[in-house]
Backbone as a chain_set.jsonl record, in Angstrom:
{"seq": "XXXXXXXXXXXXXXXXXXXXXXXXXXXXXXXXXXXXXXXXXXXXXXXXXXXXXXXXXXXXXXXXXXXXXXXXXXXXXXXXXXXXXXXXXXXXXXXXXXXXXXXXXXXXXXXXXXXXXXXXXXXXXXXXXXXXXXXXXXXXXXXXXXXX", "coords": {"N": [[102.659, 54.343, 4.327], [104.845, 54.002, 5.46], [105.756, 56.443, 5.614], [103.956, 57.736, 7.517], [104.776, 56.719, 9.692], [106.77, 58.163, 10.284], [106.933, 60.28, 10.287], [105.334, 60.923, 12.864], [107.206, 60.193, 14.564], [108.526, 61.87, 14.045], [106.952, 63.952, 14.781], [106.584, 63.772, 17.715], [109.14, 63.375, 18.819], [109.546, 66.24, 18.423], [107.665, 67.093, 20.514], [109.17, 65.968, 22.588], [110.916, 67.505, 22.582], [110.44, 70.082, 23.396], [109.086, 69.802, 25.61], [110.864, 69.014, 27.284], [112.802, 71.488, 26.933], [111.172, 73.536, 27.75], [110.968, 72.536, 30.881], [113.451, 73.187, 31.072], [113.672, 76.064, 31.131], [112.319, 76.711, 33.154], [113.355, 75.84, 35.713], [115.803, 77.174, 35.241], [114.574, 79.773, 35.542], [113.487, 79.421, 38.487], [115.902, 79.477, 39.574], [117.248, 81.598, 38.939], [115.751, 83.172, 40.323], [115.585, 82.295, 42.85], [118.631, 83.228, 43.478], [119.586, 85.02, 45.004], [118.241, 84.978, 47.854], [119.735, 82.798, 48.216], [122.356, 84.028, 47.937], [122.636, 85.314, 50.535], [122.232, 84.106, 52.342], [124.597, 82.506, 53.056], [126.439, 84.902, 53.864], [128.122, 86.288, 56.295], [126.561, 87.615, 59.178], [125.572, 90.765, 60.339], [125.574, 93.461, 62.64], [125.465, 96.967, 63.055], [126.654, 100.38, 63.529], [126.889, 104.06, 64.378], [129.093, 106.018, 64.618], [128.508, 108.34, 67.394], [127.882, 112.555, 68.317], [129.478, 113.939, 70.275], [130.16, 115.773, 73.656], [132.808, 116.752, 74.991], [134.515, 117.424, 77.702], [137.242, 119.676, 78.372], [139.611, 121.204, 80.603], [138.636, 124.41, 80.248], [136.646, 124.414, 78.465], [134.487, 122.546, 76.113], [134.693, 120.583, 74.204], [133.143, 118.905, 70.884], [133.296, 115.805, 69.339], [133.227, 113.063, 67.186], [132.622, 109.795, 68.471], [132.517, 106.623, 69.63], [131.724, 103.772, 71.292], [133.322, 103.088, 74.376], [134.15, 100.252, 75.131], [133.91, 99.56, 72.318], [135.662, 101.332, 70.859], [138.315, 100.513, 72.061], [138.709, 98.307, 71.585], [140.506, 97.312, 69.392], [140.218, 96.178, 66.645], [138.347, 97.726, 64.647], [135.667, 97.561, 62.191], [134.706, 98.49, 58.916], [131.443, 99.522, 56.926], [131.823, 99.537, 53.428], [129.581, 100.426, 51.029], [129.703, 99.358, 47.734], [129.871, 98.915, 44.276], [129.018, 95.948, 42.966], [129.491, 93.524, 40.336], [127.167, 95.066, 38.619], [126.004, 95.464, 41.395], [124.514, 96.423, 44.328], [126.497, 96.184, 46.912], [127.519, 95.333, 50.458], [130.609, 95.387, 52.035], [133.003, 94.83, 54.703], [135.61, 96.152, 55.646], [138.316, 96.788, 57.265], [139.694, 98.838, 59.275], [142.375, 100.761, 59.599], [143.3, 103.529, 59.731], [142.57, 104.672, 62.009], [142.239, 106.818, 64.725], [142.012, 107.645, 67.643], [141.503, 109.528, 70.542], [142.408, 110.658, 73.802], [140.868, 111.641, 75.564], [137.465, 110.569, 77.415], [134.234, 109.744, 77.905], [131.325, 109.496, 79.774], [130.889, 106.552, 78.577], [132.024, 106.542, 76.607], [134.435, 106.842, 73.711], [136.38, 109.232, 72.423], [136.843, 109.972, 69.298], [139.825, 111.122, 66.774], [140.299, 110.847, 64.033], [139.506, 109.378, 60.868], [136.705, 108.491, 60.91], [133.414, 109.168, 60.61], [130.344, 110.625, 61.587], [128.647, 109.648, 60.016], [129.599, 107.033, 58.858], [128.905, 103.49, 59.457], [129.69, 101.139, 61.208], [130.662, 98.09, 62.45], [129.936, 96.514, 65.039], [128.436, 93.791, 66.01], [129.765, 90.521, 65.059], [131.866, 91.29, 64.372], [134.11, 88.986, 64.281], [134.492, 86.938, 63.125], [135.447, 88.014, 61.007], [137.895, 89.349, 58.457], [138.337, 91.128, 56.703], [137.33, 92.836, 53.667], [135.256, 91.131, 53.01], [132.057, 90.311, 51.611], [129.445, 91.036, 53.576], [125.558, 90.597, 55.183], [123.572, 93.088, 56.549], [122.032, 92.76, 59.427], [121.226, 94.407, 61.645], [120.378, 97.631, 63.173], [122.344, 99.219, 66.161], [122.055, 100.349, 69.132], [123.556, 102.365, 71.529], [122.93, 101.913, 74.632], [123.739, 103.381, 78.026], [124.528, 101.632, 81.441]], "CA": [[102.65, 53.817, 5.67], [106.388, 54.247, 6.586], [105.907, 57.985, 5.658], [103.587, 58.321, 8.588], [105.262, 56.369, 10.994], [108.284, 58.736, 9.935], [105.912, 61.994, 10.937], [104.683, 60.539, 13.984], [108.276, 60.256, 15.151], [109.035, 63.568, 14.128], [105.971, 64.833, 16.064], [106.905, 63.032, 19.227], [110.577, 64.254, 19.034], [109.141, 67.679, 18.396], [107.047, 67.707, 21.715], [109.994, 65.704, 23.907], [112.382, 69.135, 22.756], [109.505, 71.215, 23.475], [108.772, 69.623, 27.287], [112.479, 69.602, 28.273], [112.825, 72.964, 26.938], [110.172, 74.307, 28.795], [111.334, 72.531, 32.001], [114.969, 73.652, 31.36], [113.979, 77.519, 31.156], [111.592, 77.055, 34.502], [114.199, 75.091, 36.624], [116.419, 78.165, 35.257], [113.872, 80.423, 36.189], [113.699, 79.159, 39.752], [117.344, 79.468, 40.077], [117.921, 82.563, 38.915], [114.452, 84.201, 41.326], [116.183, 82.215, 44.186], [119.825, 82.912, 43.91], [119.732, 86.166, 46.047], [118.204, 84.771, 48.782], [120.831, 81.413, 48.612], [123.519, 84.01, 48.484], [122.691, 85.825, 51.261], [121.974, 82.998, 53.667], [125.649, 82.072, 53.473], [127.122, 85.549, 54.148], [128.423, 86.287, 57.704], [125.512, 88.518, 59.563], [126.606, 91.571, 61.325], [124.884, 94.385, 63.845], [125.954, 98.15, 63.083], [126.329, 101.907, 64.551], [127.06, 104.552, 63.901], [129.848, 107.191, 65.791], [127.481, 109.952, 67.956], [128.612, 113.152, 68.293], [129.41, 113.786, 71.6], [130.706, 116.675, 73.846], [134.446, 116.192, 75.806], [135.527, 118.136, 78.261], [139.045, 120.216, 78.229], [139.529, 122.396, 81.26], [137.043, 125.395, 80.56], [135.732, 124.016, 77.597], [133.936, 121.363, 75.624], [135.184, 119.993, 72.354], [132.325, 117.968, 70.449], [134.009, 114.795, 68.523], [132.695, 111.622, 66.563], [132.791, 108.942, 69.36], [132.168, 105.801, 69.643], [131.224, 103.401, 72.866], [134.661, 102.808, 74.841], [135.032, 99.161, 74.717], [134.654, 99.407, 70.93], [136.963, 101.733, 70.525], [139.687, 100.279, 72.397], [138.911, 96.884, 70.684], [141.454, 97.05, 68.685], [139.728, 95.669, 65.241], [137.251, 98.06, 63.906], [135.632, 96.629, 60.894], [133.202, 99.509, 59.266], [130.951, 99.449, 55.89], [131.754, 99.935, 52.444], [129.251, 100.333, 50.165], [130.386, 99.265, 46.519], [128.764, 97.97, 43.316], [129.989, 94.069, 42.642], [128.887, 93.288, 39.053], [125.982, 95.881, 38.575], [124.455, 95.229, 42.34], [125.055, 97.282, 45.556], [126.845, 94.829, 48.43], [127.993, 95.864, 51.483], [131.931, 95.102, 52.176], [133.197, 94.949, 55.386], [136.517, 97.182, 55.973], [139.117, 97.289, 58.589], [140.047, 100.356, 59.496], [144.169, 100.853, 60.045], [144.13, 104.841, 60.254], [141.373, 105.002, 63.442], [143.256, 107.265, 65.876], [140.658, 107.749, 69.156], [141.499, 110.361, 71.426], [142.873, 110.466, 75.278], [138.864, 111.657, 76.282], [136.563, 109.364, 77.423], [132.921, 110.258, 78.416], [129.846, 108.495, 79.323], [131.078, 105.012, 78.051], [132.172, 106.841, 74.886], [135.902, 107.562, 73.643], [136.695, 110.514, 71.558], [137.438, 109.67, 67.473], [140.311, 111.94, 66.367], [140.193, 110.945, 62.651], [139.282, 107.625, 60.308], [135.487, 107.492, 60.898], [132.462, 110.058, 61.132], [128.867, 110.208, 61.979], [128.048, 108.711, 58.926], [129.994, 105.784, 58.693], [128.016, 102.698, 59.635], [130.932, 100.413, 62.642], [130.576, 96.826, 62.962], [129.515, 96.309, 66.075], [128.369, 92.33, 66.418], [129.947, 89.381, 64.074], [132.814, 91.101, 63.651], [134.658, 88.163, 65.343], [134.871, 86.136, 62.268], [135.65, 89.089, 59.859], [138.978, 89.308, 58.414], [137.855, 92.37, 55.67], [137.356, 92.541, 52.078], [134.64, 90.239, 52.372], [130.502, 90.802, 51.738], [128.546, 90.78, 55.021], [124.191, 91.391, 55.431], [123.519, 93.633, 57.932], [120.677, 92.04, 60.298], [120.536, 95.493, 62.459], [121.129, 98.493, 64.219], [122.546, 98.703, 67.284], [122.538, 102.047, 69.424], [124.322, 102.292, 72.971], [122.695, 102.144, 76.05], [124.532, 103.634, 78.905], [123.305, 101.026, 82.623]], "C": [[103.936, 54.187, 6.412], [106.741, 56.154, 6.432], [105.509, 58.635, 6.683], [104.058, 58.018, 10.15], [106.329, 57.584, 11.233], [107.665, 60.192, 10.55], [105.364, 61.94, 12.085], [105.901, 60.637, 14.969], [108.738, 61.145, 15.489], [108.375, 64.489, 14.775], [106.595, 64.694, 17.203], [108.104, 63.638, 19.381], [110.654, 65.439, 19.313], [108.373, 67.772, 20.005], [107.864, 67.471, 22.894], [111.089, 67.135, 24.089], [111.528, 69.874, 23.317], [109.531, 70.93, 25.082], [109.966, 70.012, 27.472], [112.754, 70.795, 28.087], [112.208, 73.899, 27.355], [110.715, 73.826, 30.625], [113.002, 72.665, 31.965], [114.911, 75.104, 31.599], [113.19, 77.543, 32.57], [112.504, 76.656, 35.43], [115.352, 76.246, 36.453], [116.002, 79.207, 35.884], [113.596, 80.449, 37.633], [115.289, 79.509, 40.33], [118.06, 80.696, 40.232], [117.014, 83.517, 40.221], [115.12, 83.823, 42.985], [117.751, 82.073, 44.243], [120.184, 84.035, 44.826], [119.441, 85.875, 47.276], [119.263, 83.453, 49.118], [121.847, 82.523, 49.136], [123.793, 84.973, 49.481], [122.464, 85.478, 52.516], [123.53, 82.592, 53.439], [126.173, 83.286, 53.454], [127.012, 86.232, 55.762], [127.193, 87.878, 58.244], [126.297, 89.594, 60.684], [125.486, 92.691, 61.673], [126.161, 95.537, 63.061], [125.45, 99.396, 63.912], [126.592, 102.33, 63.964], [128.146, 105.247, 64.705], [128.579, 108.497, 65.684], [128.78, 111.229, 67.865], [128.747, 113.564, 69.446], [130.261, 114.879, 72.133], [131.567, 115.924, 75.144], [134.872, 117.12, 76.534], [136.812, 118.49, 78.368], [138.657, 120.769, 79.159], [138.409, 123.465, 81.393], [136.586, 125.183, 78.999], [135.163, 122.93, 76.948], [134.087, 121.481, 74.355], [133.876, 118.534, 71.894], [133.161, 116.867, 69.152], [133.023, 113.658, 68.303], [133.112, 111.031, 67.518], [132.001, 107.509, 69.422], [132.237, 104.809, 71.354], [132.792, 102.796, 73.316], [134.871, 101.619, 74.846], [135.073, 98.762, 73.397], [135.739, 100.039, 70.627], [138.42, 101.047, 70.787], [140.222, 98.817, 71.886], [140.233, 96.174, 69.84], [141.314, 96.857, 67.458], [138.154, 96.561, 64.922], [136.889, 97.821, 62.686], [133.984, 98.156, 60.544], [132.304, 98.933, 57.696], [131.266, 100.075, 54.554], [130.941, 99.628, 51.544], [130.049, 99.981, 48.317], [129.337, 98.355, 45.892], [129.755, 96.999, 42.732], [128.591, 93.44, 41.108], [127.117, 93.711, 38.892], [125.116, 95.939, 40.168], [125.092, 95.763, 43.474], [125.628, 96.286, 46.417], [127.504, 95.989, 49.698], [129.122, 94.88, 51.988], [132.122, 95.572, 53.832], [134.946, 95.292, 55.199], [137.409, 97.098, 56.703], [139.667, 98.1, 58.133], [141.531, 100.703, 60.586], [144.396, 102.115, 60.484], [143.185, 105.46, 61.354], [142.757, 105.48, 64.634], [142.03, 108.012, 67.28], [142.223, 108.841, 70.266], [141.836, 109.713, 72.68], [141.234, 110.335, 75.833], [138.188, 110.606, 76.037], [135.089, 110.141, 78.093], [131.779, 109.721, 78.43], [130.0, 107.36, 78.753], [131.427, 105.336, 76.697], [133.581, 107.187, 75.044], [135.598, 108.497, 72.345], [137.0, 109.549, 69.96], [138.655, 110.986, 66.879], [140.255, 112.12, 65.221], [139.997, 109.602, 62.55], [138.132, 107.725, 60.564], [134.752, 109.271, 61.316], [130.943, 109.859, 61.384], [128.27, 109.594, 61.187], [128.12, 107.578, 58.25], [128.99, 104.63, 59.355], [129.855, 101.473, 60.239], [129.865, 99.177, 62.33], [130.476, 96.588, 64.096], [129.56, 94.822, 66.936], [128.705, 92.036, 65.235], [131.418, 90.026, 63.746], [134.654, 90.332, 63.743], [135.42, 87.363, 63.926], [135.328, 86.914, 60.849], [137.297, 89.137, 59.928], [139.306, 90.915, 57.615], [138.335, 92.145, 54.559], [136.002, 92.046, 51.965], [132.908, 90.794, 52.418], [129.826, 90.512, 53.303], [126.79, 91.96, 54.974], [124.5, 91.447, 56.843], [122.28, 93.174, 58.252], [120.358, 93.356, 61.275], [121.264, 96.291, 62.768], [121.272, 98.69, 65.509], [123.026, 100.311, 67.861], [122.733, 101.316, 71.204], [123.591, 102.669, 73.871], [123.503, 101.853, 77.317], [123.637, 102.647, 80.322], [123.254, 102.148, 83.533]], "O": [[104.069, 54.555, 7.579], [107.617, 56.85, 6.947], [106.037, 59.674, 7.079], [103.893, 58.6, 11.223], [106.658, 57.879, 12.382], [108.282, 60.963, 11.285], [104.818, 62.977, 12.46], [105.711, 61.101, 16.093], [109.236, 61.481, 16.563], [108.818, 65.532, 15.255], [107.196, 65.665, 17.662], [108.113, 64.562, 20.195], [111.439, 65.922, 20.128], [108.706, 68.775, 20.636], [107.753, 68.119, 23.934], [111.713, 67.611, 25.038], [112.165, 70.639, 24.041], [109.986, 71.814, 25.807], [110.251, 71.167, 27.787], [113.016, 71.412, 29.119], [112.622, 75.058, 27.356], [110.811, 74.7, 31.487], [113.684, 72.208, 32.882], [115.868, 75.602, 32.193], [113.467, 78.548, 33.226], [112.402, 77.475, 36.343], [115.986, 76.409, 37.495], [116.724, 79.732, 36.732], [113.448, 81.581, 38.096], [115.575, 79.754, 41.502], [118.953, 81.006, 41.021], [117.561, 84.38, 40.908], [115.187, 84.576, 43.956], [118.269, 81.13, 44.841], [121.233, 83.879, 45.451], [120.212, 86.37, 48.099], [119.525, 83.195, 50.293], [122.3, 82.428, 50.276], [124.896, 85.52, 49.518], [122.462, 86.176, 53.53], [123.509, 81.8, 54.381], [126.976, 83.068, 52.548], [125.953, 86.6, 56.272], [127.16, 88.947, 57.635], [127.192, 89.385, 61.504], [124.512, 92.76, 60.924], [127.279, 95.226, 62.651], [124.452, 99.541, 64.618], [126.784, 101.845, 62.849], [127.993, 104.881, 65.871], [128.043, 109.162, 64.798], [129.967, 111.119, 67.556], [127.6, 113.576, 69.892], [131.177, 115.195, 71.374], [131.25, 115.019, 75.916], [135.753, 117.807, 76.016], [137.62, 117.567, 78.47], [137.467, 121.081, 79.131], [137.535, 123.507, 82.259], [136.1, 126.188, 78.48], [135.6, 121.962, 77.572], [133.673, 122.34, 73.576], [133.8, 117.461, 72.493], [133.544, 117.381, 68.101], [132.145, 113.364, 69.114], [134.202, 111.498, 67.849], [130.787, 107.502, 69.219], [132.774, 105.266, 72.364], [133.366, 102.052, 72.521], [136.044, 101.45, 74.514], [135.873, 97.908, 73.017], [136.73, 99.468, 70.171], [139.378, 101.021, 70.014], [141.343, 98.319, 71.78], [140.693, 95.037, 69.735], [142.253, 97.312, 66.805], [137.05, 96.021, 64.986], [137.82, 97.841, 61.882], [133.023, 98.565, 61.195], [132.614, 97.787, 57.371], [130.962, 101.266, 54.494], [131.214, 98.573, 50.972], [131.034, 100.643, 47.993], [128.491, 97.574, 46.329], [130.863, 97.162, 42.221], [127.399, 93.135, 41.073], [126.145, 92.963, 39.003], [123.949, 96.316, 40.264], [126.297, 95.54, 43.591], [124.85, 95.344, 46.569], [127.817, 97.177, 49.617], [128.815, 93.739, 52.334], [131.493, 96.546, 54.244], [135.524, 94.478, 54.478], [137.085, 98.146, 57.261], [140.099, 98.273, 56.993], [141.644, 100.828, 61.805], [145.266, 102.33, 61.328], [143.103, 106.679, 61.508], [143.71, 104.873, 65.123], [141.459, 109.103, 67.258], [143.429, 108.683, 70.459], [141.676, 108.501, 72.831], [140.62, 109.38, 76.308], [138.138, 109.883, 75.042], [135.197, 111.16, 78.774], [131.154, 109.436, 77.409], [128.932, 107.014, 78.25], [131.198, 104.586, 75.748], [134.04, 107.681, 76.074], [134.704, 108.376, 71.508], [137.401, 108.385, 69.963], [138.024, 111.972, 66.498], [140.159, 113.29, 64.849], [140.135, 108.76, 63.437], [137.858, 106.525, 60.569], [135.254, 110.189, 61.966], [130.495, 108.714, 61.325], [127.3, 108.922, 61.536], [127.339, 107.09, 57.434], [128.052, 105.212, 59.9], [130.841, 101.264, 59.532], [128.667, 99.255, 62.061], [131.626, 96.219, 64.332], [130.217, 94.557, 67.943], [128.341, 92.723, 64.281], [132.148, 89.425, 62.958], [135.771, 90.774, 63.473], [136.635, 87.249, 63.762], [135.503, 86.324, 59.783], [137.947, 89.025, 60.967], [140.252, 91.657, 57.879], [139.358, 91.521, 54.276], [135.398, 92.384, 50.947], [132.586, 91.645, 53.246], [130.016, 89.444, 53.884], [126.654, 93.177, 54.846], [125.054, 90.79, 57.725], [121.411, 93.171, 57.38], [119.21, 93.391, 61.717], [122.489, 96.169, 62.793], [120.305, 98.347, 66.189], [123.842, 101.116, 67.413], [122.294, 100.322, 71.782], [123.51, 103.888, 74.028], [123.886, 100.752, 77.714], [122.414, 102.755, 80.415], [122.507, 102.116, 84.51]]}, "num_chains": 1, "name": "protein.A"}
């Protein structure tokens, strides 16, 4: 009699490890399927461009340069994109950019780029108000220049 109470116990014990251990690997399972979207709802959202390539008048000729839209340029704080892999996973780093030297030419709402940035870089555009750099930022869009 006290042998089976003693096996009945040990059943019951056996199925309470078994439930919690099943709802400890699903409540894990949830956590881990939604931690990409948690940690990308708290990173600062930002609008990008790109620099066009654009032709500048000199005297009797035209010099084509990377340019970007004249009140970014003169902004003062360009913030651009660095790709990099952060423990196995692509992120996108936001940048400031110290050796941006822009040109005298201006054209069409565009200034000249002398060096620091080319057509293929990807510029911060919007958000980058609250950017200090170093830090991860999703991009929400692209953003191309219309001249009024």
């Amino acid at each position: 009699m006290q042998k089976r109470n003693t096996e009945k116990k040990q059943k019951g014990g056996k199925k309470l490890l078994a439930a919690v251990s099943i709802l400890f690997y699903a409540g894990m399972l949830l956590l881990t399927l939604g931690a990409r979207g948690l940690h990308e709802s708290r990173l600062p959202k930002v609008t990008v461009t790109s620099p066009e390539m654009k032709a500048f008048r000199v005297e009797n000729y035209e010099t084509f340069s990377p340019a970007l839209p004249q009140e970014l340029a003169d902004s003062g704080r360009i913030f651009v994109i660095s790709e990099e892999i952060i423990n196995g996973e692509p992120r996108q780093i936001a940048r400031l950019v110290s050796d941006l030297e822009t040109g005298g030419l201006s054209s069409d709402g565009y200034r000249e780029l002398k060096n620091g940035l080319s057509t293929l870089t990807k510029v911060i555009v919007d958000g980058r108000e609250e950017l200090s750099g170093g830090e991860e930022v999703l991009i929400e869009g692209e953003w191309k220049y219309e001249k009024d």
